[in-house]
Tab-separated table of C-alpha atoms and ligand atoms in Angstrom:
chain	number	residue	atom	x	y	z
A	250	MET	CA	-18.317	20.001	-25.103
A	251	ALA	CA	-16.592	19.951	-21.685
A	252	ARG	CA	-14.056	17.170	-21.385
A	253	SER	CA	-13.997	15.226	-18.141
A	254	LYS	CA	-10.830	15.690	-16.124
A	255	ILE	CA	-8.327	12.833	-16.090
A	256	PRO	CA	-7.856	11.732	-12.457
A	257	VAL	CA	-4.362	12.028	-11.018
A	258	ARG	CA	-3.273	9.082	-8.916
A	259	SER	CA	-0.054	8.305	-7.087
A	260	VAL	CA	1.108	4.925	-5.807
A	261	LEU	CA	3.959	4.947	-3.296
A	262	GLY	CA	5.810	1.678	-3.849
A	263	GLY	CA	4.605	0.714	-7.305
A	264	SER	CA	7.460	-1.071	-9.041
A	265	ARG	CA	6.608	-4.670	-8.153
A	266	GLY	CA	3.954	-6.959	-6.711
A	267	ILE	CA	0.705	-5.469	-5.453
A	268	GLY	CA	1.821	-1.899	-6.196
A	269	ALA	CA	2.598	-2.691	-9.828
A	270	ALA	CA	-0.829	-4.333	-10.194
A	271	ILE	CA	-2.429	-1.159	-8.806
A	272	VAL	CA	-0.457	1.007	-11.265
A	273	ARG	CA	-1.610	-1.187	-14.165
A	274	ARG	CA	-5.214	-1.146	-12.967
A	275	PHE	CA	-5.289	2.631	-12.488
A	276	LYS	CA	-3.852	3.145	-15.972
A	277	ALA	CA	-6.420	0.719	-17.418
A	278	ASP	CA	-9.105	2.771	-15.668
A	279	GLY	CA	-7.874	5.878	-17.487
A	280	ALA	CA	-5.971	7.740	-14.765
A	281	ARG	CA	-2.707	9.648	-14.937
A	282	VAL	CA	-0.427	7.647	-12.661
A	283	ALA	CA	2.903	8.234	-10.960
A	284	PHE	CA	4.581	5.775	-8.649
A	285	THR	CA	7.644	5.514	-6.454
A	286	TYR	CA	10.169	2.783	-5.836
A	287	ALA	CA	13.373	2.359	-3.867
A	288	GLY	CA	15.695	-0.265	-5.331
A	289	SER	CA	14.066	-1.804	-8.402
A	290	HIS	CA	15.132	0.708	-11.018
A	291	ASN	CA	14.813	-1.616	-14.016
A	292	ALA	CA	11.406	-2.942	-12.996
A	293	ALA	CA	10.194	0.608	-12.392
A	294	GLU	CA	11.455	1.859	-15.758
A	295	GLN	CA	9.886	-1.094	-17.537
A	296	LEU	CA	6.520	-0.632	-15.825
A	297	ALA	CA	6.575	3.092	-16.573
A	298	ARG	CA	7.272	2.382	-20.256
A	299	GLU	CA	4.660	-0.376	-20.446
A	300	THR	CA	1.880	1.650	-18.833
A	301	GLY	CA	2.760	5.249	-19.688
A	302	SER	CA	3.077	6.098	-16.004
A	303	THR	CA	5.889	8.046	-14.343
A	304	ALA	CA	8.377	6.500	-11.926
A	305	PHE	CA	10.266	8.346	-9.189
A	306	ARG	CA	12.959	6.891	-6.989
A	307	THR	CA	11.893	7.875	-3.445
A	308	ASP	CA	12.906	5.856	-0.402
A	309	SER	CA	9.944	5.568	1.958
A	310	ALA	CA	12.394	5.237	4.848
A	311	ASP	CA	13.243	8.919	4.281
A	312	ARG	CA	10.372	10.928	5.739
A	313	ASP	CA	11.309	14.244	4.186
A	314	ALA	CA	11.786	12.685	0.752
A	315	VAL	CA	8.324	11.121	0.966
A	316	ILE	CA	6.727	14.407	1.991
A	317	ALA	CA	8.551	16.261	-0.806
A	318	ARG	CA	7.522	13.649	-3.387
A	319	VAL	CA	3.846	13.938	-2.439
A	320	ARG	CA	4.027	17.743	-2.324
A	321	ASP	CA	5.729	17.900	-5.726
A	322	SER	CA	3.031	15.672	-7.238
A	323	GLY	CA	0.556	18.535	-6.932
A	324	PRO	CA	-3.091	17.891	-6.035
A	325	LEU	CA	-3.838	14.156	-6.110
A	326	ASP	CA	-7.264	12.632	-6.607
A	327	VAL	CA	-6.019	9.351	-5.175
A	328	LEU	CA	-3.010	8.480	-3.026
A	329	VAL	CA	-2.205	4.828	-2.454
A	330	VAL	CA	0.538	4.012	0.046
A	331	ASN	CA	1.590	0.492	-0.795
A	332	ALA	CA	5.353	0.564	-0.115
A	333	GLY	CA	6.102	-1.852	2.656
A	334	ILE	CA	8.718	-4.305	3.778
A	335	ALA	CA	8.535	-7.469	5.838
A	336	LEU	CA	10.700	-8.426	8.778
A	337	PHE	CA	10.078	-11.873	10.158
A	338	GLY	CA	11.915	-13.861	12.802
A	339	ASP	CA	12.794	-14.176	16.447
A	340	PRO	CA	12.423	-10.745	18.085
A	341	LEU	CA	15.331	-11.589	20.385
A	342	GLU	CA	17.584	-11.869	17.338
A	343	GLN	CA	16.344	-8.899	15.340
A	344	ASP	CA	18.521	-5.856	14.739
A	345	PRO	CA	16.791	-2.874	16.391
A	346	ASP	CA	17.875	-0.660	13.470
A	347	GLU	CA	16.028	-2.982	11.093
A	348	VAL	CA	12.907	-2.826	13.281
A	349	ASP	CA	13.058	0.970	13.313
A	350	ARG	CA	13.505	1.057	9.513
A	351	LEU	CA	10.458	-1.192	9.150
A	352	ILE	CA	8.459	1.266	11.228
A	353	ARG	CA	9.703	4.237	9.198
A	354	ILE	CA	8.609	2.587	5.946
A	355	ASN	CA	5.421	0.811	7.046
A	356	VAL	CA	4.058	3.320	9.577
A	357	ASN	CA	5.677	6.749	9.456
A	358	ALA	CA	5.709	7.111	5.671
A	359	PRO	CA	1.980	6.304	5.221
A	360	TYR	CA	1.044	8.832	7.895
A	361	HIS	CA	3.181	11.680	6.585
A	362	ALA	CA	2.275	10.940	2.958
A	363	ALA	CA	-1.445	10.894	3.763
A	364	VAL	CA	-1.288	14.175	5.650
A	365	GLU	CA	0.757	15.848	2.920
A	366	ALA	CA	-1.602	14.626	0.193
A	367	ALA	CA	-4.607	15.916	2.111
A	368	ARG	CA	-3.245	19.472	2.053
A	369	THR	CA	-4.177	19.864	-1.610
A	370	MET	CA	-6.475	16.896	-2.295
A	371	PRO	CA	-9.781	17.976	-3.827
A	372	ALA	CA	-13.231	16.916	-2.630
A	373	GLY	CA	-13.882	13.324	-3.622
A	374	GLY	CA	-10.244	12.450	-2.946
A	375	ARG	CA	-9.181	9.037	-1.746
A	376	ILE	CA	-6.371	7.966	0.559
A	377	ILE	CA	-5.807	4.215	0.554
A	378	VAL	CA	-3.109	2.472	2.583
A	379	ILE	CA	-2.091	-1.147	2.119
A	380	GLY	CA	-1.998	-2.730	5.561
A	381	SER	CA	-2.163	-6.443	6.253
A	382	VAL	CA	-4.444	-9.012	7.782
A	383	ASN	CA	-1.560	-9.330	10.265
A	384	GLY	CA	-2.727	-5.991	11.631
A	385	ASP	CA	-5.666	-7.980	13.010
A	386	ARG	CA	-4.281	-11.440	13.452
A	387	CYS	CA	-0.872	-12.843	14.247
A	388	PRO	CA	-1.233	-16.630	14.121
A	389	PHE	CA	2.461	-17.593	14.002
A	390	PRO	CA	5.534	-16.684	16.024
A	391	GLY	CA	8.015	-14.397	14.314
A	392	LEU	CA	5.451	-11.880	13.059
A	393	ALA	CA	5.517	-9.393	15.950
A	394	ALA	CA	7.476	-6.547	14.316
A	395	TYR	CA	5.579	-6.825	11.014
A	396	SER	CA	2.230	-7.093	12.793
A	397	LEU	CA	3.154	-4.115	14.962
A	398	SER	CA	3.852	-2.119	11.791
A	399	LYS	CA	0.433	-2.830	10.265
A	400	SER	CA	-1.964	-2.350	13.220
A	401	PRO	CA	-1.224	1.408	13.501
A	402	LEU	CA	-2.605	1.920	10.005
A	403	GLN	CA	-6.021	1.212	11.463
A	404	GLY	CA	-5.654	4.197	13.789
A	405	LEU	CA	-4.389	6.248	10.874
A	406	ALA	CA	-7.497	5.455	8.819
A	407	ARG	CA	-9.967	6.031	11.624
A	408	GLY	CA	-8.341	9.263	12.730
A	409	LEU	CA	-7.620	10.847	9.353
A	410	ALA	CA	-11.079	9.847	8.105
A	411	ARG	CA	-12.468	12.061	10.875
A	412	ASP	CA	-9.980	14.848	10.133
A	413	PHE	CA	-10.585	15.035	6.383
A	414	GLY	CA	-14.112	13.666	5.997
A	415	SER	CA	-15.784	17.059	6.029
A	416	ARG	CA	-13.832	17.845	2.848
A	417	GLY	CA	-15.199	14.759	1.092
A	418	ILE	CA	-11.923	12.827	1.373
A	419	THR	CA	-12.094	9.171	2.362
A	420	VAL	CA	-9.338	7.236	4.145
A	421	ASN	CA	-9.262	3.443	4.059
A	422	VAL	CA	-6.945	0.523	4.666
A	423	VAL	CA	-6.817	-2.585	2.466
A	424	GLN	CA	-5.623	-5.603	4.442
A	425	PRO	CA	-4.396	-8.408	2.212
A	426	GLY	CA	-3.716	-11.905	3.382
A	427	PRO	CA	-1.134	-14.045	1.587
A	428	ILE	CA	-0.614	-12.636	-1.906
A	429	ASP	CA	1.762	-14.177	-4.442
A	430	THR	CA	4.575	-11.618	-4.755
A	431	ASP	CA	8.324	-11.464	-4.159
A	432	MET	CA	7.518	-10.772	-0.499
A	433	ASN	CA	5.375	-13.891	-0.110
A	434	PRO	CA	5.761	-16.308	-3.029
A	435	ALA	CA	3.056	-18.935	-3.463
A	436	ASN	CA	5.839	-21.528	-3.755
A	437	GLY	CA	7.831	-20.189	-0.778
A	438	PRO	CA	8.997	-22.309	2.177
A	439	HIS	CA	6.103	-21.288	4.456
A	440	ALA	CA	3.329	-21.528	1.865
A	441	ASP	CA	1.886	-24.830	3.123
A	442	VAL	CA	1.705	-23.666	6.753
A	443	VAL	CA	-0.009	-20.467	5.668
A	444	LYS	CA	-2.510	-22.284	3.430
A	445	ALA	CA	-3.494	-24.559	6.304
A	446	THR	CA	-5.031	-21.518	8.060
A	447	MET	CA	-6.968	-20.356	5.004
A	448	VAL	CA	-10.429	-21.040	3.598
A	449	MET	CA	-9.189	-20.638	0.025
A	450	LYS	CA	-6.194	-22.933	-0.269
A	451	ARG	CA	-4.174	-20.591	-2.442
A	452	HIS	CA	-2.346	-17.292	-2.389
A	453	GLY	CA	-4.214	-14.314	-3.716
A	454	ARG	CA	-3.150	-12.531	-6.897
A	455	PRO	CA	-1.936	-8.926	-6.865
A	456	GLU	CA	-4.670	-8.112	-9.385
A	457	GLU	CA	-7.320	-9.194	-6.868
A	458	VAL	CA	-6.008	-6.640	-4.370
A	459	ALA	CA	-5.783	-4.021	-7.125
A	460	GLY	CA	-9.457	-4.636	-7.872
A	461	MET	CA	-10.428	-3.790	-4.299
A	462	VAL	CA	-8.213	-0.698	-4.386
A	463	ALA	CA	-9.781	0.381	-7.691
A	464	TRP	CA	-13.249	0.116	-6.168
A	465	LEU	CA	-12.227	2.152	-3.125
A	466	ALA	CA	-10.698	4.742	-5.463
A	467	GLY	CA	-13.857	4.968	-7.549
A	468	PRO	CA	-17.164	6.809	-7.281
A	469	GLU	CA	-19.120	3.894	-5.758
A	470	ALA	CA	-17.019	4.027	-2.577
A	471	GLY	CA	-17.797	7.605	-1.565
A	472	PHE	CA	-19.653	6.437	1.572
A	473	VAL	CA	-16.798	4.158	2.720
A	474	THR	CA	-14.260	5.679	5.096
A	475	GLY	CA	-12.285	5.039	8.256
A	476	ALA	CA	-12.557	1.327	7.518
A	477	MET	CA	-10.398	-1.768	7.069
A	478	HIS	CA	-11.023	-3.978	4.040
A	479	THR	CA	-9.643	-7.463	4.402
A	480	ILE	CA	-8.933	-9.575	1.314
A	481	ASP	CA	-7.307	-12.731	2.616
A	482	GLY	CA	-8.932	-15.899	1.273
A	483	GLY	CA	-10.349	-16.521	4.735
A	484	PHE	CA	-6.988	-16.384	6.541
A	485	ALA	CA	-8.655	-14.508	9.407
A	486	ALA	CA	-11.969	-16.372	9.310
B	214	LIG	P1	6.921	-6.661	-2.747
B	214	LIG	O1	8.138	-6.841	-1.917
B	214	LIG	O2	6.646	-7.610	-3.838
B	214	LIG	O3	6.910	-5.159	-3.356
B	214	LIG	C1	7.067	-4.081	-2.485
B	214	LIG	C2	6.930	-2.789	-3.238
B	214	LIG	O4	7.136	-1.714	-2.285
B	214	LIG	C3	7.976	-2.628	-4.318
B	214	LIG	O5	7.471	-1.867	-5.377
B	214	LIG	C4	9.074	-1.878	-3.568
B	214	LIG	O6	9.928	-1.066	-4.366
B	214	LIG	C5	8.259	-0.971	-2.689
B	214	LIG	N1	9.073	-0.563	-1.563
B	214	LIG	C6	9.580	-1.332	-0.568
B	214	LIG	N2	10.341	-0.614	0.257
B	214	LIG	C7	10.323	0.658	-0.236
B	214	LIG	C8	10.927	1.869	0.168
B	214	LIG	N3	11.738	1.930	1.222
B	214	LIG	N4	10.678	2.973	-0.563
B	214	LIG	C9	9.881	2.937	-1.656
B	214	LIG	N5	9.291	1.815	-2.094
B	214	LIG	C10	9.515	0.690	-1.390
B	214	LIG	O7	5.727	-6.643	-1.723
B	214	LIG	P2	4.148	-6.872	-1.915
B	214	LIG	O8	3.710	-6.392	-3.241
B	214	LIG	O9	3.844	-8.236	-1.508
B	214	LIG	O10	3.597	-5.912	-0.760
B	214	LIG	C11	3.022	-4.650	-0.997
B	214	LIG	C12	2.331	-4.192	0.271
B	214	LIG	O11	1.349	-5.158	0.638
B	214	LIG	C13	3.270	-4.051	1.475
B	214	LIG	O12	2.866	-2.944	2.244
B	214	LIG	C14	3.034	-5.344	2.231
B	214	LIG	O13	3.339	-5.217	3.603
B	214	LIG	C15	1.568	-5.559	1.970
B	214	LIG	N6	1.128	-6.934	2.146
B	214	LIG	C16	1.621	-7.962	1.362
B	214	LIG	C17	1.170	-9.244	1.557
B	214	LIG	C18	1.656	-10.397	0.761
B	214	LIG	O14	1.351	-11.548	1.128
B	214	LIG	N7	2.383	-10.207	-0.349
B	214	LIG	C19	0.190	-9.564	2.593
B	214	LIG	C20	-0.276	-8.410	3.345
B	214	LIG	C21	0.193	-7.173	3.109
B	214	LIG	P3	11.342	-1.653	-4.886
B	214	LIG	O15	10.974	-2.613	-5.948
B	214	LIG	O16	12.074	-0.485	-5.412
B	214	LIG	O17	11.974	-2.317	-3.734
């Protein structure tokens, strides 16, 4: 009897937070999973051991390293680009090098990774990028650089969906609102201000975002492409 092929999935930025939840979910769904990380070696090793996935240290700020990592993964059924950093504060005080690094990680890496993955991705493939509700809405001062780094992912999804759609590859962006991770802890100093703007008066859980990603990665989402999928507890309502 023919055995069904085990899907191959890669998560860029999978050692912690939302990315780690996606790695766990993909493994639970029966995929072969590899993920990247930059600084969190111990967390990455532990997650790899726990889930039977493979961890690679690849800095998303390094374009050529990202492209090489995706190329060396071989044909992927699913690529998730989750790696991202935040940079909040007064734009007049921000270090321009830090802003440019943010853009390399949050914008350039997703684009180059998506294009590289598409070279060998089979029909039915999925490219999913983790954006942010701040790509649509910027309700507080101090968010400009971060917001700027998430809106371009919308153009990425719309454009690459058109470029690769004829091959049966979908391209989507998941846009979380406040999610309880190291980047945005539910008990952090700004949590109350953030909750005041939300319908659901709580941070989301990484597993809730992973659930949306799992659906987009699965067979039911084959008609969904070039689209943004907001999961934000009503932050943008
Ligand atoms: P965390 O800071 O908790 O985790 C970030 C993950 O990305 C880690 O695995 C980290 O690896 C990895 N990463 C960061 N920089 C790099 C890099 N240069 N190269 C490779 N990997 C890197 O963040 P979240 O889980 O909260 O965020 C994940 C994504 O979701 C980001 O794109 C973020 O912008 C987005 N998002 C988060 C929201 C939130 O409220 N939490 C809201 C909206 C969007 P390492 O551990 O090695 O540093």
